[in-house]
mmCIF file of C-alpha atoms and ligand atoms in Angstrom:
data_model
loop_
_atom_site.group_PDB
_atom_site.id
_atom_site.type_symbol
_atom_site.label_atom_id
_atom_site.label_comp_id
_atom_site.label_asym_id
_atom_site.label_seq_id
_atom_site.Cartn_x
_atom_site.Cartn_y
_atom_site.Cartn_z
ATOM 1 C CA MET A 1384 -19.436 19.964 1.351
ATOM 2 C CA HIS A 1385 -16.411 17.902 3.602
ATOM 3 C CA VAL A 1386 -14.860 15.334 2.067
ATOM 4 C CA LEU A 1387 -12.701 13.819 4.679
ATOM 5 C CA ILE A 1388 -9.622 11.323 2.430
ATOM 6 C CA LEU A 1389 -7.990 7.900 4.552
ATOM 7 C CA GLY A 1390 -4.900 8.940 2.563
ATOM 8 C CA GLY A 1391 -1.524 7.355 1.673
ATOM 9 C CA THR A 1392 -1.907 6.552 -1.531
ATOM 10 C CA THR A 1393 -0.410 8.559 -4.585
ATOM 11 C CA GLU A 1394 -4.168 7.972 -5.410
ATOM 12 C CA ALA A 1395 -5.393 9.398 -1.870
ATOM 13 C CA ARG A 1396 -3.159 12.751 -3.543
ATOM 14 C CA THR A 1397 -4.379 12.593 -7.114
ATOM 15 C CA LEU A 1398 -8.341 12.633 -5.665
ATOM 16 C CA ALA A 1399 -6.950 15.404 -3.060
ATOM 17 C CA GLY A 1400 -5.842 17.378 -6.297
ATOM 18 C CA LEU A 1401 -9.202 16.573 -7.930
ATOM 19 C CA LEU A 1402 -11.951 17.680 -5.019
ATOM 20 C CA HIS A 1403 -9.461 20.878 -3.870
ATOM 21 C CA THR A 1404 -9.545 22.435 -7.660
ATOM 22 C CA GLY A 1405 -12.331 23.455 -8.973
ATOM 23 C CA THR A 1406 -15.085 21.984 -6.552
ATOM 24 C CA ASP A 1407 -16.481 23.788 -3.368
ATOM 25 C CA VAL A 1408 -15.924 20.808 -1.951
ATOM 26 C CA ARG A 1409 -13.477 20.896 1.791
ATOM 27 C CA VAL A 1410 -10.796 18.328 1.601
ATOM 28 C CA THR A 1411 -9.335 17.379 4.163
ATOM 29 C CA SER A 1412 -6.820 14.421 3.595
ATOM 30 C CA SER A 1413 -6.139 11.730 6.556
ATOM 31 C CA LEU A 1414 -2.038 10.419 7.135
ATOM 32 C CA ALA A 1415 -1.064 7.695 9.527
ATOM 33 C CA GLY A 1416 1.636 9.283 9.684
ATOM 34 C CA ARG A 1417 4.647 6.037 9.617
ATOM 35 C CA VAL A 1418 6.626 8.113 6.417
ATOM 36 C CA ALA A 1419 9.033 11.005 7.678
ATOM 37 C CA SER A 1420 8.883 12.852 5.242
ATOM 38 C CA PRO A 1421 5.326 12.393 3.257
ATOM 39 C CA ARG A 1422 4.050 13.809 0.488
ATOM 40 C CA LEU A 1423 1.239 16.045 1.077
ATOM 41 C CA PRO A 1424 -1.810 16.712 -1.101
ATOM 42 C CA GLU A 1425 -3.280 19.286 -1.615
ATOM 43 C CA GLY A 1426 -6.287 20.642 0.359
ATOM 44 C CA GLY A 1427 -5.748 19.895 4.534
ATOM 45 C CA VAL A 1428 -4.387 17.541 6.066
ATOM 46 C CA ARG A 1429 -3.872 16.098 9.240
ATOM 47 C CA ILE A 1430 -1.649 13.242 10.639
ATOM 48 C CA GLY A 1431 -1.842 10.869 13.226
ATOM 49 C CA GLY A 1432 -4.191 7.738 14.599
ATOM 50 C CA PHE A 1433 -7.449 8.492 15.408
ATOM 51 C CA GLY A 1434 -7.468 6.730 18.234
ATOM 52 C CA GLY A 1435 -9.531 3.632 16.686
ATOM 53 C CA VAL A 1436 -13.418 3.002 15.350
ATOM 54 C CA ASP A 1437 -14.297 6.229 18.742
ATOM 55 C CA GLY A 1438 -11.707 8.520 17.915
ATOM 56 C CA LEU A 1439 -12.987 8.742 14.127
ATOM 57 C CA VAL A 1440 -16.322 8.911 14.832
ATOM 58 C CA ASP A 1441 -15.838 11.753 17.071
ATOM 59 C CA TRP A 1442 -13.596 13.446 14.736
ATOM 60 C CA VAL A 1443 -16.308 12.966 11.391
ATOM 61 C CA ARG A 1444 -18.891 14.483 13.836
ATOM 62 C CA GLU A 1445 -16.369 17.560 15.232
ATOM 63 C CA HIS A 1446 -15.335 18.421 12.175
ATOM 64 C CA GLY A 1447 -18.728 18.697 10.022
ATOM 65 C CA VAL A 1448 -18.070 15.752 7.610
ATOM 66 C CA ASP A 1449 -20.595 14.626 5.485
ATOM 67 C CA ALA A 1450 -18.266 12.024 3.248
ATOM 68 C CA VAL A 1451 -15.806 9.921 3.622
ATOM 69 C CA ILE A 1452 -13.417 8.355 1.049
ATOM 70 C CA ASP A 1453 -11.168 5.482 1.589
ATOM 71 C CA ALA A 1454 -8.606 6.147 0.149
ATOM 72 C CA THR A 1455 -5.319 4.037 1.699
ATOM 73 C CA HIS A 1456 -2.956 1.303 0.753
ATOM 74 C CA PRO A 1457 -4.857 -2.222 0.023
ATOM 75 C CA PHE A 1458 -2.862 -3.617 2.296
ATOM 76 C CA ALA A 1459 -3.775 -1.253 5.438
ATOM 77 C CA GLU A 1460 -6.455 -3.412 7.032
ATOM 78 C CA ARG A 1461 -6.949 -2.551 9.766
ATOM 79 C CA ILE A 1462 -8.284 1.353 9.146
ATOM 80 C CA SER A 1463 -10.186 0.575 6.337
ATOM 81 C CA PHE A 1464 -12.597 -1.668 8.800
ATOM 82 C CA ASN A 1465 -12.043 1.371 11.340
ATOM 83 C CA ALA A 1466 -14.051 3.307 8.253
ATOM 84 C CA ALA A 1467 -16.719 0.900 7.676
ATOM 85 C CA ARG A 1468 -17.698 0.273 10.947
ATOM 86 C CA ALA A 1469 -17.076 4.553 12.595
ATOM 87 C CA ALA A 1470 -19.432 6.129 8.664
ATOM 88 C CA ALA A 1471 -22.360 3.559 9.877
ATOM 89 C CA THR A 1472 -21.696 4.581 13.375
ATOM 90 C CA ALA A 1473 -21.425 8.308 11.647
ATOM 91 C CA HIS A 1474 -24.366 8.171 9.365
ATOM 92 C CA VAL A 1475 -21.658 9.206 6.670
ATOM 93 C CA PRO A 1476 -21.910 7.894 3.360
ATOM 94 C CA LEU A 1477 -18.674 5.817 2.699
ATOM 95 C CA LEU A 1478 -16.680 4.602 -0.455
ATOM 96 C CA ALA A 1479 -13.314 2.583 -0.916
ATOM 97 C CA LEU A 1480 -11.301 4.150 -3.291
ATOM 98 C CA ARG A 1481 -9.003 0.940 -4.621
ATOM 99 C CA ARG A 1482 -6.808 0.749 -7.945
ATOM 100 C CA PRO A 1483 -6.937 -2.503 -9.369
ATOM 101 C CA GLY A 1484 -5.145 -5.190 -7.971
ATOM 102 C CA TRP A 1485 -2.252 -7.547 -10.716
ATOM 103 C CA VAL A 1486 -3.155 -9.522 -13.250
ATOM 104 C CA PRO A 1487 -0.598 -12.540 -13.993
ATOM 105 C CA VAL A 1488 0.079 -12.363 -18.431
ATOM 106 C CA ALA A 1489 2.222 -15.322 -20.619
ATOM 107 C CA GLY A 1490 5.907 -15.746 -18.803
ATOM 108 C CA ASP A 1491 5.176 -15.149 -15.670
ATOM 109 C CA ASP A 1492 5.781 -17.208 -12.659
ATOM 110 C CA TRP A 1493 3.574 -15.976 -9.936
ATOM 111 C CA ARG A 1494 3.152 -17.948 -6.579
ATOM 112 C CA SER A 1495 0.230 -16.917 -4.966
ATOM 113 C CA VAL A 1496 -0.221 -16.309 -0.801
ATOM 114 C CA ALA A 1497 -2.405 -14.993 1.581
ATOM 115 C CA SER A 1498 -0.538 -13.816 4.523
ATOM 116 C CA LEU A 1499 3.553 -12.879 4.727
ATOM 117 C CA GLN A 1500 4.392 -15.586 6.731
ATOM 118 C CA GLU A 1501 2.657 -17.645 4.177
ATOM 119 C CA ALA A 1502 4.936 -15.934 0.924
ATOM 120 C CA ALA A 1503 8.610 -16.765 3.375
ATOM 121 C CA GLY A 1504 6.755 -21.033 3.427
ATOM 122 C CA ALA A 1505 7.145 -20.197 -0.061
ATOM 123 C CA LEU A 1506 10.128 -19.448 -0.601
ATOM 124 C CA ASP A 1507 11.892 -23.119 0.074
ATOM 125 C CA GLY A 1508 13.226 -24.263 -2.675
ATOM 126 C CA LEU A 1509 13.462 -20.722 -4.618
ATOM 127 C CA GLY A 1510 16.692 -20.119 -4.427
ATOM 128 C CA ASP A 1511 19.467 -17.611 -1.835
ATOM 129 C CA ARG A 1512 19.144 -14.496 -2.944
ATOM 130 C CA VAL A 1513 15.524 -12.691 -2.158
ATOM 131 C CA PHE A 1514 14.142 -8.885 -3.457
ATOM 132 C CA LEU A 1515 12.069 -7.941 -1.054
ATOM 133 C CA THR A 1516 8.891 -5.705 -1.471
ATOM 134 C CA THR A 1517 6.863 -5.460 0.592
ATOM 135 C CA GLY A 1518 7.219 -2.716 2.954
ATOM 136 C CA ARG A 1519 9.317 -1.942 5.895
ATOM 137 C CA LEU A 1520 6.404 -3.586 8.485
ATOM 138 C CA GLY A 1521 6.188 -7.605 8.796
ATOM 139 C CA LEU A 1522 9.720 -8.147 8.210
ATOM 140 C CA ALA A 1523 8.997 -10.281 11.459
ATOM 141 C CA ALA A 1524 7.585 -13.006 8.799
ATOM 142 C CA PHE A 1525 10.918 -13.442 7.326
ATOM 143 C CA ALA A 1526 13.107 -13.231 10.315
ATOM 144 C CA ASP A 1527 13.935 -17.119 10.279
ATOM 145 C CA ARG A 1528 14.777 -17.288 7.621
ATOM 146 C CA PRO A 1529 18.023 -18.235 6.222
ATOM 147 C CA GLU A 1530 18.194 -16.577 2.402
ATOM 148 C CA TRP A 1531 19.907 -12.948 2.200
ATOM 149 C CA PHE A 1532 17.532 -9.906 1.835
ATOM 150 C CA LEU A 1533 17.536 -6.764 -0.348
ATOM 151 C CA VAL A 1534 14.573 -5.443 1.686
ATOM 152 C CA ARG A 1535 13.055 -2.319 -0.271
ATOM 153 C CA SER A 1536 11.344 0.525 1.862
ATOM 154 C CA VAL A 1537 10.398 4.515 1.585
ATOM 155 C CA ASP A 1538 11.672 4.327 5.563
ATOM 156 C CA ALA A 1539 14.492 1.586 7.395
ATOM 157 C CA PRO A 1540 12.821 -0.645 9.102
ATOM 158 C CA ASP A 1541 12.787 -1.711 12.455
ATOM 159 C CA ALA A 1542 13.869 -5.643 13.770
ATOM 160 C CA PRO A 1543 13.413 -8.129 14.035
ATOM 161 C CA MET A 1544 14.168 -9.232 10.386
ATOM 162 C CA PRO A 1545 16.554 -11.685 8.499
ATOM 163 C CA VAL A 1546 20.195 -12.068 10.044
ATOM 164 C CA ARG A 1547 21.234 -11.488 6.120
ATOM 165 C CA THR A 1548 19.409 -8.747 4.705
ATOM 166 C CA GLU A 1549 21.055 -5.375 3.041
ATOM 167 C CA VAL A 1550 18.207 -2.298 2.867
ATOM 168 C CA LEU A 1551 17.733 -0.580 -0.208
ATOM 169 C CA LEU A 1552 15.929 2.954 1.418
ATOM 170 C CA ASP A 1553 13.917 4.087 -1.907
ATOM 171 C CA ARG A 1554 10.841 5.259 -2.890
ATOM 172 C CA GLY A 1555 8.723 4.910 -6.188
ATOM 173 C CA PRO A 1556 7.580 5.478 -8.860
ATOM 174 C CA PHE A 1557 10.369 2.636 -10.599
ATOM 175 C CA THR A 1558 11.054 1.678 -13.903
ATOM 176 C CA LEU A 1559 11.670 -0.597 -15.994
ATOM 177 C CA GLU A 1560 15.585 -0.154 -16.610
ATOM 178 C CA GLY A 1561 16.328 0.512 -13.031
ATOM 179 C CA GLU A 1562 14.511 -2.644 -11.887
ATOM 180 C CA ARG A 1563 15.874 -5.299 -14.572
ATOM 181 C CA GLU A 1564 19.083 -3.288 -13.330
ATOM 182 C CA LEU A 1565 18.980 -4.077 -9.705
ATOM 183 C CA LEU A 1566 17.734 -7.930 -10.341
ATOM 184 C CA HIS A 1567 21.089 -8.146 -11.736
ATOM 185 C CA ARG A 1568 23.182 -6.128 -9.786
ATOM 186 C CA HIS A 1569 22.167 -8.201 -7.062
ATOM 187 C CA ARG A 1570 21.430 -11.841 -8.656
ATOM 188 C CA VAL A 1571 18.325 -11.779 -7.596
ATOM 189 C CA ASP A 1572 16.605 -15.725 -7.352
ATOM 190 C CA VAL A 1573 12.724 -14.510 -6.437
ATOM 191 C CA LEU A 1574 10.832 -11.579 -6.057
ATOM 192 C CA VAL A 1575 8.075 -11.242 -3.003
ATOM 193 C CA THR A 1576 5.507 -8.238 -3.041
ATOM 194 C CA LYS A 1577 2.188 -7.275 -2.554
ATOM 195 C CA ASP A 1578 -0.070 -7.809 -4.425
ATOM 196 C CA SER A 1579 -0.369 -3.966 -4.157
ATOM 197 C CA GLY A 1580 -1.651 -2.767 -7.952
ATOM 198 C CA GLY A 1581 -1.088 0.630 -9.443
ATOM 199 C CA ALA A 1582 1.254 1.306 -12.455
ATOM 200 C CA ALA A 1583 4.257 3.123 -9.807
ATOM 201 C CA THR A 1584 5.366 -0.508 -8.725
ATOM 202 C CA ALA A 1585 4.593 -2.588 -11.806
ATOM 203 C CA PRO A 1586 7.858 -2.592 -13.673
ATOM 204 C CA LYS A 1587 9.630 -4.472 -11.134
ATOM 205 C CA LEU A 1588 6.653 -7.782 -12.092
ATOM 206 C CA THR A 1589 7.895 -7.602 -16.470
ATOM 207 C CA ALA A 1590 11.897 -7.104 -15.093
ATOM 208 C CA ALA A 1591 11.102 -10.137 -13.190
ATOM 209 C CA ARG A 1592 9.454 -11.974 -16.166
ATOM 210 C CA GLU A 1593 12.411 -11.171 -18.665
ATOM 211 C CA ALA A 1594 14.251 -12.474 -16.263
ATOM 212 C CA GLY A 1595 12.676 -15.815 -15.380
ATOM 213 C CA VAL A 1596 12.525 -14.837 -12.054
ATOM 214 C CA PRO A 1597 9.769 -16.636 -9.584
ATOM 215 C CA VAL A 1598 7.094 -13.969 -7.691
ATOM 216 C CA VAL A 1599 5.847 -14.445 -4.564
ATOM 217 C CA VAL A 1600 2.454 -12.147 -4.441
ATOM 218 C CA VAL A 1601 0.961 -11.692 -1.431
ATOM 219 C CA ARG A 1602 -3.412 -11.586 -2.049
ATOM 220 C CA ARG A 1603 -5.527 -8.882 -1.269
ATOM 221 C CA PRO A 1604 -7.538 -8.338 2.256
ATOM 222 C CA PRO A 1605 -10.801 -7.943 1.133
ATOM 223 C CA VAL A 1606 -12.927 -4.998 1.050
ATOM 224 C CA PRO A 1607 -15.306 -4.994 4.638
ATOM 225 C CA GLU A 1608 -18.663 -5.987 2.786
ATOM 226 C CA GLY A 1609 -20.995 -3.945 1.457
ATOM 227 C CA ILE A 1610 -18.658 -0.407 0.893
ATOM 228 C CA PRO A 1611 -19.407 0.640 -2.859
ATOM 229 C CA VAL A 1612 -15.883 0.777 -4.294
ATOM 230 C CA ALA A 1613 -14.398 3.171 -7.155
ATOM 231 C CA ALA A 1614 -11.785 2.176 -9.405
ATOM 232 C CA THR A 1615 -9.995 5.959 -9.685
ATOM 233 C CA PRO A 1616 -9.327 8.554 -8.544
ATOM 234 C CA GLN A 1617 -12.418 10.083 -10.891
ATOM 235 C CA GLU A 1618 -14.603 7.765 -10.481
ATOM 236 C CA ALA A 1619 -13.945 8.540 -6.419
ATOM 237 C CA ALA A 1620 -14.249 12.160 -7.136
ATOM 238 C CA ALA A 1621 -17.582 12.062 -9.384
ATOM 239 C CA TRP A 1622 -18.964 9.793 -5.759
ATOM 240 C CA ALA A 1623 -18.165 12.557 -3.833
ATOM 241 C CA LEU A 1624 -20.154 14.867 -6.446
ATOM 242 C CA SER A 1625 -22.724 13.340 -6.955
HETATM 243 P P1 NAP B 1965 -3.173 0.120 9.531
HETATM 244 O O1 NAP B 1965 -2.581 -1.351 9.775
HETATM 245 O O2 NAP B 1965 -4.445 -0.609 8.633
HETATM 246 O O3 NAP B 1965 -3.775 0.836 10.132
HETATM 247 C C1 NAP B 1965 -3.584 0.663 11.666
HETATM 248 C C2 NAP B 1965 -3.810 1.919 12.355
HETATM 249 O O4 NAP B 1965 -2.955 3.099 11.964
HETATM 250 C C3 NAP B 1965 -5.097 2.762 12.635
HETATM 251 O O5 NAP B 1965 -5.957 1.218 13.486
HETATM 252 C C4 NAP B 1965 -4.870 3.576 12.602
HETATM 253 O O6 NAP B 1965 -4.597 4.284 14.200
HETATM 254 C C5 NAP B 1965 -4.162 4.796 11.748
HETATM 255 N N1 NAP B 1965 -3.991 4.252 10.306
HETATM 256 C C6 NAP B 1965 -3.765 3.323 9.147
HETATM 257 N N2 NAP B 1965 -4.171 5.178 8.455
HETATM 258 C C7 NAP B 1965 -4.052 5.849 8.659
HETATM 259 C C8 NAP B 1965 -4.813 7.029 7.724
HETATM 260 N N3 NAP B 1965 -4.303 6.818 6.509
HETATM 261 N N4 NAP B 1965 -4.916 8.096 8.466
HETATM 262 C C9 NAP B 1965 -5.096 8.295 10.431
HETATM 263 N N5 NAP B 1965 -4.874 7.515 11.056
HETATM 264 C C10 NAP B 1965 -4.376 5.943 9.601
HETATM 265 O O7 NAP B 1965 -3.187 0.526 8.092
HETATM 266 P P2 NAP B 1965 -0.919 0.060 8.327
HETATM 267 O O8 NAP B 1965 -0.821 -0.740 7.155
HETATM 268 O O9 NAP B 1965 -0.865 0.264 9.266
HETATM 269 O O10 NAP B 1965 -0.570 1.506 7.086
HETATM 270 C C11 NAP B 1965 -0.491 2.760 7.251
HETATM 271 C C12 NAP B 1965 -0.674 3.750 6.381
HETATM 272 O O11 NAP B 1965 0.530 3.713 4.804
HETATM 273 C C13 NAP B 1965 -2.274 3.573 5.808
HETATM 274 O O12 NAP B 1965 -2.844 5.261 4.769
HETATM 275 C C14 NAP B 1965 -1.937 3.392 3.986
HETATM 276 O O13 NAP B 1965 -3.154 4.138 3.513
HETATM 277 C C15 NAP B 1965 -0.376 3.659 3.952
HETATM 278 N N6 NAP B 1965 0.266 2.434 3.690
HETATM 279 C C16 NAP B 1965 0.446 1.525 3.951
HETATM 280 C C17 NAP B 1965 0.788 0.488 2.770
HETATM 281 C C18 NAP B 1965 0.750 -1.110 3.530
HETATM 282 O O14 NAP B 1965 1.529 -2.081 2.740
HETATM 283 N N7 NAP B 1965 -0.036 -1.468 4.907
HETATM 284 C C19 NAP B 1965 1.627 0.277 2.094
HETATM 285 C C20 NAP B 1965 1.791 1.996 1.282
HETATM 286 C C21 NAP B 1965 0.826 2.762 2.224
HETATM 287 P P3 NAP B 1965 -6.005 4.346 14.656
HETATM 288 O O15 NAP B 1965 -7.093 3.203 15.440
HETATM 289 O O16 NAP B 1965 -5.375 5.308 16.082
HETATM 290 O O17 NAP B 1965 -7.216 5.699 14.315
#
């Protein structure tokens, strides 16, 4: 049994560990190769794009893959779409592993938007100092904004980006204490985030609530139609073993 995990997330790494240890399943995790020094999962690893749907179909066939688990980030829309097309073409079962999205609680001031472009537009009137945590890609959507941006990302972002930008290179998990301190030190007026879900980057939401800082939340793209979804690595492992 050979399972291909499309990875790049904490959950994908946990899943690879669950299947690699204590089962007969052969696991290969695939990473896009975006991060310079990624945390590697247990089991086999391959790095780099497949070359679209056809490339993924070829890879699945050539390596005798029996099942695919799309454990990519909820916002990695292209690879999820490709996985759905490729699995259907190669006739292998596909599961999507998606950590649940974040849900606002009392005291939160969230503005829900559909895209980074909409997020940029939603900044009107929310203040001059923006904490942008949507990743190093897609900064072009904010390039024409007049505000000052604190951009936090794992690797350095490329232009185009807002003229008034300070880059903070860091990788989660983040602590509540650290996020409180960051919002305070940089006098942040508004936080922008994707609805990534999960615990590793959630403390910024609590810190924002405590500080009365509004949060612009980019909604997730949908999982491709007809693909079953697991919420945890344990659920996904059980699916692979069933
Ligand atoms: P994307 O837009 O959905 O995918 C763009 C292309 O990158 C895909 O067509 C594919 O190239 C390649 N690719 C993406 N994920 C891959 C994987 N796991 N293995 C092999 N190739 C992959 O993806 P993205 O948003 O740029 O994200 C890239 C990776 O970073 C994903 O694996 C994701 O899990 C991780 N990540 C993304 C975000 C985010 O906010 N988007 C955040 C954290 C981590 P080919 O067509 O050539 O196969």
